[in-house]
PDB file of C-alpha atoms in Angstrom:
ATOM      1  CA  MET A   1      25.150 -20.349 -19.319  1.00  0.00           C
ATOM      2  CA  ILE A   2      22.195 -20.872 -16.970  1.00  0.00           C
ATOM      3  CA  ALA A   3      22.904 -17.567 -15.198  1.00  0.00           C
ATOM      4  CA  ILE A   4      22.946 -15.719 -18.524  1.00  0.00           C
ATOM      5  CA  HIS A   5      19.670 -17.373 -19.554  1.00  0.00           C
ATOM      6  CA  CYS A   6      18.025 -16.419 -16.228  1.00  0.00           C
ATOM      7  CA  GLN A   7      19.286 -12.860 -16.536  1.00  0.00           C
ATOM      8  CA  LEU A   8      17.941 -12.661 -20.092  1.00  0.00           C
ATOM      9  CA  GLN A   9      14.554 -14.001 -18.959  1.00  0.00           C
ATOM     10  CA  LYS A  10      14.467 -11.409 -16.183  1.00  0.00           C
ATOM     11  CA  LEU A  11      15.286  -8.572 -18.614  1.00  0.00           C
ATOM     12  CA  LEU A  12      12.623  -9.774 -21.045  1.00  0.00           C
ATOM     13  CA  LEU A  13      10.071  -9.949 -18.213  1.00  0.00           C
ATOM     14  CA  GLU A  14      10.948  -6.400 -17.068  1.00  0.00           C
ATOM     15  CA  LYS A  15      10.654  -5.139 -20.641  1.00  0.00           C
ATOM     16  CA  SER A  16       7.336  -6.957 -21.006  1.00  0.00           C
ATOM     17  CA  ILE A  17       5.972  -5.417 -17.805  1.00  0.00           C
ATOM     18  CA  ARG A  18       7.096  -1.929 -18.834  1.00  0.00           C
ATOM     19  CA  SER A  19       5.678  -2.290 -22.350  1.00  0.00           C
ATOM     20  CA  GLN A  20       2.432  -3.669 -20.956  1.00  0.00           C
ATOM     21  CA  PHE A  21       1.960  -0.352 -19.220  1.00  0.00           C
ATOM     22  CA  MET A  22       3.701   1.438 -22.103  1.00  0.00           C
ATOM     23  CA  ILE A  23       6.212   3.143 -19.810  1.00  0.00           C
ATOM     24  CA  ASP A  24       9.654   3.530 -21.357  1.00  0.00           C
ATOM     25  CA  ARG A  25      11.363   4.969 -18.296  1.00  0.00           C
ATOM     26  CA  VAL A  26      10.571   5.385 -14.601  1.00  0.00           C
ATOM     27  CA  ASN A  27      12.184   8.337 -12.808  1.00  0.00           C
ATOM     28  CA  ILE A  28      12.360   9.760  -9.326  1.00  0.00           C
ATOM     29  CA  GLN A  29      11.939  13.418  -8.473  1.00  0.00           C
ATOM     30  CA  ALA A  30      13.277  14.550  -5.110  1.00  0.00           C
ATOM     31  CA  PHE A  31      12.590  17.984  -3.652  1.00  0.00           C
ATOM     32  CA  ILE A  32      15.453  18.598  -1.226  1.00  0.00           C
ATOM     33  CA  TYR A  33      14.709  20.890   1.698  1.00  0.00           C
ATOM     34  CA  THR A  34      16.092  21.970   5.048  1.00  0.00           C
ATOM     35  CA  LYS A  35      14.483  23.583   8.068  1.00  0.00           C
ATOM     36  CA  VAL A  36      17.790  25.007   9.375  1.00  0.00           C
ATOM     37  CA  PRO A  37      18.348  27.921   9.744  1.00  0.00           C
ATOM     38  CA  LYS A  38      14.967  28.479   8.018  1.00  0.00           C
ATOM     39  CA  THR A  39      12.956  26.392   5.576  1.00  0.00           C
ATOM     40  CA  ALA A  40      14.550  26.433   2.125  1.00  0.00           C
ATOM     41  CA  PHE A  41      14.222  24.240  -0.960  1.00  0.00           C
ATOM     42  CA  LEU A  42      16.951  23.332  -3.443  1.00  0.00           C
ATOM     43  CA  LEU A  43      16.284  23.804  -7.149  1.00  0.00           C
ATOM     44  CA  LEU A  44      18.668  22.967  -9.980  1.00  0.00           C
ATOM     45  CA  GLN A  45      18.738  24.632 -13.392  1.00  0.00           C
ATOM     46  CA  ARG A  46      19.436  22.291 -16.287  1.00  0.00           C
ATOM     47  CA  VAL A  47      22.107  23.356 -18.747  1.00  0.00           C
ATOM     48  CA  THR A  48      20.732  25.123 -21.830  1.00  0.00           C
ATOM     49  CA  SER A  49      21.407  22.120 -24.075  1.00  0.00           C
ATOM     50  CA  ARG A  50      19.087  20.084 -21.811  1.00  0.00           C
ATOM     51  CA  GLY A  51      16.261  22.609 -21.649  1.00  0.00           C
ATOM     52  CA  GLY A  52      17.507  25.277 -19.230  1.00  0.00           C
ATOM     53  CA  PHE A  53      14.543  24.835 -16.872  1.00  0.00           C
ATOM     54  CA  TRP A  54      14.506  24.624 -13.069  1.00  0.00           C
ATOM     55  CA  GLN A  55      13.741  21.312 -11.411  1.00  0.00           C
ATOM     56  CA  PRO A  56      14.212  19.219  -8.298  1.00  0.00           C
ATOM     57  CA  VAL A  57      16.755  16.405  -8.361  1.00  0.00           C
ATOM     58  CA  SER A  58      15.512  13.896 -10.910  1.00  0.00           C
ATOM     59  CA  GLY A  59      16.731  10.853 -12.740  1.00  0.00           C
ATOM     60  CA  GLY A  60      15.967   7.376 -13.966  1.00  0.00           C
ATOM     61  CA  ILE A  61      15.576   4.315 -11.819  1.00  0.00           C
ATOM     62  CA  GLN A  62      18.094   1.760 -13.037  1.00  0.00           C
ATOM     63  CA  ASN A  63      17.266  -1.919 -13.640  1.00  0.00           C
ATOM     64  CA  ASN A  64      16.524  -3.768 -10.382  1.00  0.00           C
ATOM     65  CA  GLU A  65      17.023  -0.560  -8.371  1.00  0.00           C
ATOM     66  CA  GLN A  66      14.596   0.340  -5.602  1.00  0.00           C
ATOM     67  CA  PRO A  67      13.287   3.945  -5.674  1.00  0.00           C
ATOM     68  CA  ILE A  68      14.909   4.664  -2.276  1.00  0.00           C
ATOM     69  CA  HIS A  69      18.316   3.723  -3.709  1.00  0.00           C
ATOM     70  CA  ALA A  70      17.680   5.744  -6.875  1.00  0.00           C
ATOM     71  CA  ILE A  71      16.873   8.787  -4.721  1.00  0.00           C
ATOM     72  CA  ARG A  72      20.130   8.527  -2.772  1.00  0.00           C
ATOM     73  CA  ARG A  73      22.175   7.851  -5.927  1.00  0.00           C
ATOM     74  CA  GLU A  74      20.652  10.706  -7.946  1.00  0.00           C
ATOM     75  CA  ILE A  75      21.000  13.177  -5.058  1.00  0.00           C
ATOM     76  CA  ASN A  76      24.662  12.282  -4.692  1.00  0.00           C
ATOM     77  CA  GLU A  77      25.299  12.378  -8.467  1.00  0.00           C
ATOM     78  CA  GLU A  78      23.526  15.701  -9.064  1.00  0.00           C
ATOM     79  CA  THR A  79      24.430  17.606  -5.871  1.00  0.00           C
ATOM     80  CA  GLY A  80      27.135  15.750  -3.963  1.00  0.00           C
ATOM     81  CA  ILE A  81      24.817  15.489  -0.931  1.00  0.00           C
ATOM     82  CA  THR A  82      25.314  12.259   1.013  1.00  0.00           C
ATOM     83  CA  GLU A  83      23.728  13.025   4.391  1.00  0.00           C
ATOM     84  CA  ILE A  84      19.951  12.670   4.305  1.00  0.00           C
ATOM     85  CA  LEU A  85      17.761  13.158   7.357  1.00  0.00           C
ATOM     86  CA  LYS A  86      14.408  11.946   5.998  1.00  0.00           C
ATOM     87  CA  ILE A  87      12.774  10.749   2.771  1.00  0.00           C
ATOM     88  CA  ILE A  88       9.046  11.387   2.336  1.00  0.00           C
ATOM     89  CA  ASP A  89       6.977   9.510  -0.242  1.00  0.00           C
ATOM     90  CA  LEU A  90       4.612  12.156  -1.616  1.00  0.00           C
ATOM     91  CA  ASN A  91       2.211   9.449  -2.857  1.00  0.00           C
ATOM     92  CA  TYR A  92       2.212  11.228  -6.187  1.00  0.00           C
ATOM     93  CA  SER A  93       3.383  10.119  -9.596  1.00  0.00           C
ATOM     94  CA  VAL A  94       2.734  11.390 -13.082  1.00  0.00           C
ATOM     95  CA  THR A  95       2.966   9.766 -16.497  1.00  0.00           C
ATOM     96  CA  PHE A  96       3.710  11.925 -19.524  1.00  0.00           C
ATOM     97  CA  GLY A  97       4.979  11.802 -23.073  1.00  0.00           C
ATOM     98  CA  THR A  98       8.274  13.299 -24.188  1.00  0.00           C
ATOM     99  CA  SER A  99      11.032  12.570 -26.675  1.00  0.00           C
ATOM    100  CA  LYS A 100      14.688  11.748 -26.340  1.00  0.00           C
ATOM    101  CA  ASN A 101      16.912  12.011 -29.420  1.00  0.00           C
ATOM    102  CA  ASN A 102      13.709  12.568 -31.440  1.00  0.00           C
ATOM    103  CA  ILE A 103      12.276   9.235 -30.250  1.00  0.00           C
ATOM    104  CA  PRO A 104       8.872   9.433 -28.506  1.00  0.00           C
ATOM    105  CA  MET A 105       8.928   8.082 -24.950  1.00  0.00           C
ATOM    106  CA  LYS A 106       6.440   7.649 -22.154  1.00  0.00           C
ATOM    107  CA  MET A 107       7.863   8.534 -18.747  1.00  0.00           C
ATOM    108  CA  LYS A 108       6.638   8.044 -15.210  1.00  0.00           C
ATOM    109  CA  ASP A 109       7.951  10.292 -12.427  1.00  0.00           C
ATOM    110  CA  ILE A 110       7.582   9.172  -8.797  1.00  0.00           C
ATOM    111  CA  CYS A 111       7.879  12.136  -6.426  1.00  0.00           C
ATOM    112  CA  PHE A 112       9.527  12.470  -3.009  1.00  0.00           C
ATOM    113  CA  GLY A 113      10.597  15.067  -0.479  1.00  0.00           C
ATOM    114  CA  VAL A 114      14.060  14.767   1.069  1.00  0.00           C
ATOM    115  CA  GLU A 115      15.074  16.605   4.229  1.00  0.00           C
ATOM    116  CA  VAL A 116      18.715  17.430   4.859  1.00  0.00           C
ATOM    117  CA  VAL A 117      20.081  18.682   8.181  1.00  0.00           C
ATOM    118  CA  ASP A 118      21.223  22.100   6.989  1.00  0.00           C
ATOM    119  CA  ILE A 119      22.342  23.822   3.801  1.00  0.00           C
ATOM    120  CA  PRO A 120      25.218  21.634   2.586  1.00  0.00           C
ATOM    121  CA  THR A 121      27.872  22.463   0.027  1.00  0.00           C
ATOM    122  CA  ILE A 122      26.560  21.613  -3.444  1.00  0.00           C
ATOM    123  CA  ARG A 123      28.644  20.008  -6.196  1.00  0.00           C
ATOM    124  CA  LEU A 124      26.683  20.116  -9.456  1.00  0.00           C
ATOM    125  CA  SER A 125      26.892  17.457 -12.147  1.00  0.00           C
ATOM    126  CA  GLU A 126      27.243  18.294 -15.845  1.00  0.00           C
ATOM    127  CA  GLU A 127      23.415  18.187 -16.174  1.00  0.00           C
ATOM    128  CA  HIS A 128      22.968  21.456 -14.253  1.00  0.00           C
ATOM    129  CA  ASP A 129      24.818  24.748 -14.195  1.00  0.00           C
ATOM    130  CA  ILE A 130      23.072  26.703 -11.428  1.00  0.00           C
ATOM    131  CA  TYR A 131      21.513  25.830  -8.094  1.00  0.00           C
ATOM    132  CA  LYS A 132      19.469  27.954  -5.748  1.00  0.00           C
ATOM    133  CA  TRP A 133      18.067  27.590  -2.237  1.00  0.00           C
ATOM    134  CA  CYS A 134      14.573  29.072  -2.470  1.00  0.00           C
ATOM    135  CA  SER A 135      11.684  30.062  -0.261  1.00  0.00           C
ATOM    136  CA  MET A 136       8.373  28.292  -0.809  1.00  0.00           C
ATOM    137  CA  ASP A 137       7.060  31.174  -2.939  1.00  0.00           C
ATOM    138  CA  GLU A 138      10.243  31.332  -5.034  1.00  0.00           C
ATOM    139  CA  VAL A 139      10.002  27.642  -5.879  1.00  0.00           C
ATOM    140  CA  LEU A 140       6.575  28.090  -7.442  1.00  0.00           C
ATOM    141  CA  THR A 141       7.828  30.954  -9.629  1.00  0.00           C
ATOM    142  CA  HIS A 142      10.751  28.839 -10.904  1.00  0.00           C
ATOM    143  CA  LEU A 143       8.949  25.581 -11.746  1.00  0.00           C
ATOM    144  CA  ASP A 144       7.604  25.438 -15.309  1.00  0.00           C
ATOM    145  CA  TRP A 145       5.925  22.030 -15.214  1.00  0.00           C
ATOM    146  CA  GLU A 146       2.544  21.574 -13.546  1.00  0.00           C
ATOM    147  CA  HIS A 147       3.452  18.131 -12.176  1.00  0.00           C
ATOM    148  CA  ASN A 148       6.521  19.648 -10.461  1.00  0.00           C
ATOM    149  CA  GLN A 149       4.310  22.307  -8.878  1.00  0.00           C
ATOM    150  CA  THR A 150       1.751  19.706  -7.761  1.00  0.00           C
ATOM    151  CA  ALA A 151       4.442  17.528  -6.167  1.00  0.00           C
ATOM    152  CA  PHE A 152       5.965  20.564  -4.446  1.00  0.00           C
ATOM    153  CA  LYS A 153       2.586  21.631  -3.028  1.00  0.00           C
ATOM    154  CA  LYS A 154       2.051  18.101  -1.698  1.00  0.00           C
ATOM    155  CA  LEU A 155       5.443  18.252   0.030  1.00  0.00           C
ATOM    156  CA  CYS A 156       4.651  21.620   1.606  1.00  0.00           C
ATOM    157  CA  SER A 157       1.355  20.279   2.913  1.00  0.00           C
ATOM    158  CA  MET A 158       3.024  17.156   4.336  1.00  0.00           C
ATOM    159  CA  ILE A 159       5.677  19.161   6.209  1.00  0.00           C
ATOM    160  CA  GLY A 160       3.132  21.608   7.614  1.00  0.00           C
ATOM    161  CA  LEU A 161       3.622  24.643   5.369  1.00  0.00           C
ATOM    162  CA  SER A 162       0.528  26.440   4.136  1.00  0.00           C
ATOM    163  CA  MET A 163       0.434  27.851   0.630  1.00  0.00           C
TER     164      MET A 163
END
């Protein structure tokens, strides 16, 4: 009984903190890249029923989950990749409004770069139907959202690529 009460208090506190900042959901975005055999970036295309747009790996941070764990979990869920060489905090986040099931929501995306050793085999989840390893220039032509482009440019700068 005490454990349930403590858990309930913790959930109410988390909800209070999120509502205080009016954020309904916090997500990670992870731009996966490799430098072998040449620099390439992985983009995923969402299925048509979920918008059909190109994006990096992205997904919600679950209750009590650290962003680093959310990154690893989402990468594995959406691509099947388990071997990660390096995770780079891009020191960039964006808050925006959207809707889910016709309910307005405020989202916050925290952005990262993730280096993998080489081009691994990709196993897509049901959220995406196409993936593509792209050059730096190709990525910018595929990304529709300005905050995705900004995060990608920050990653390129941090890994020494000039735009």
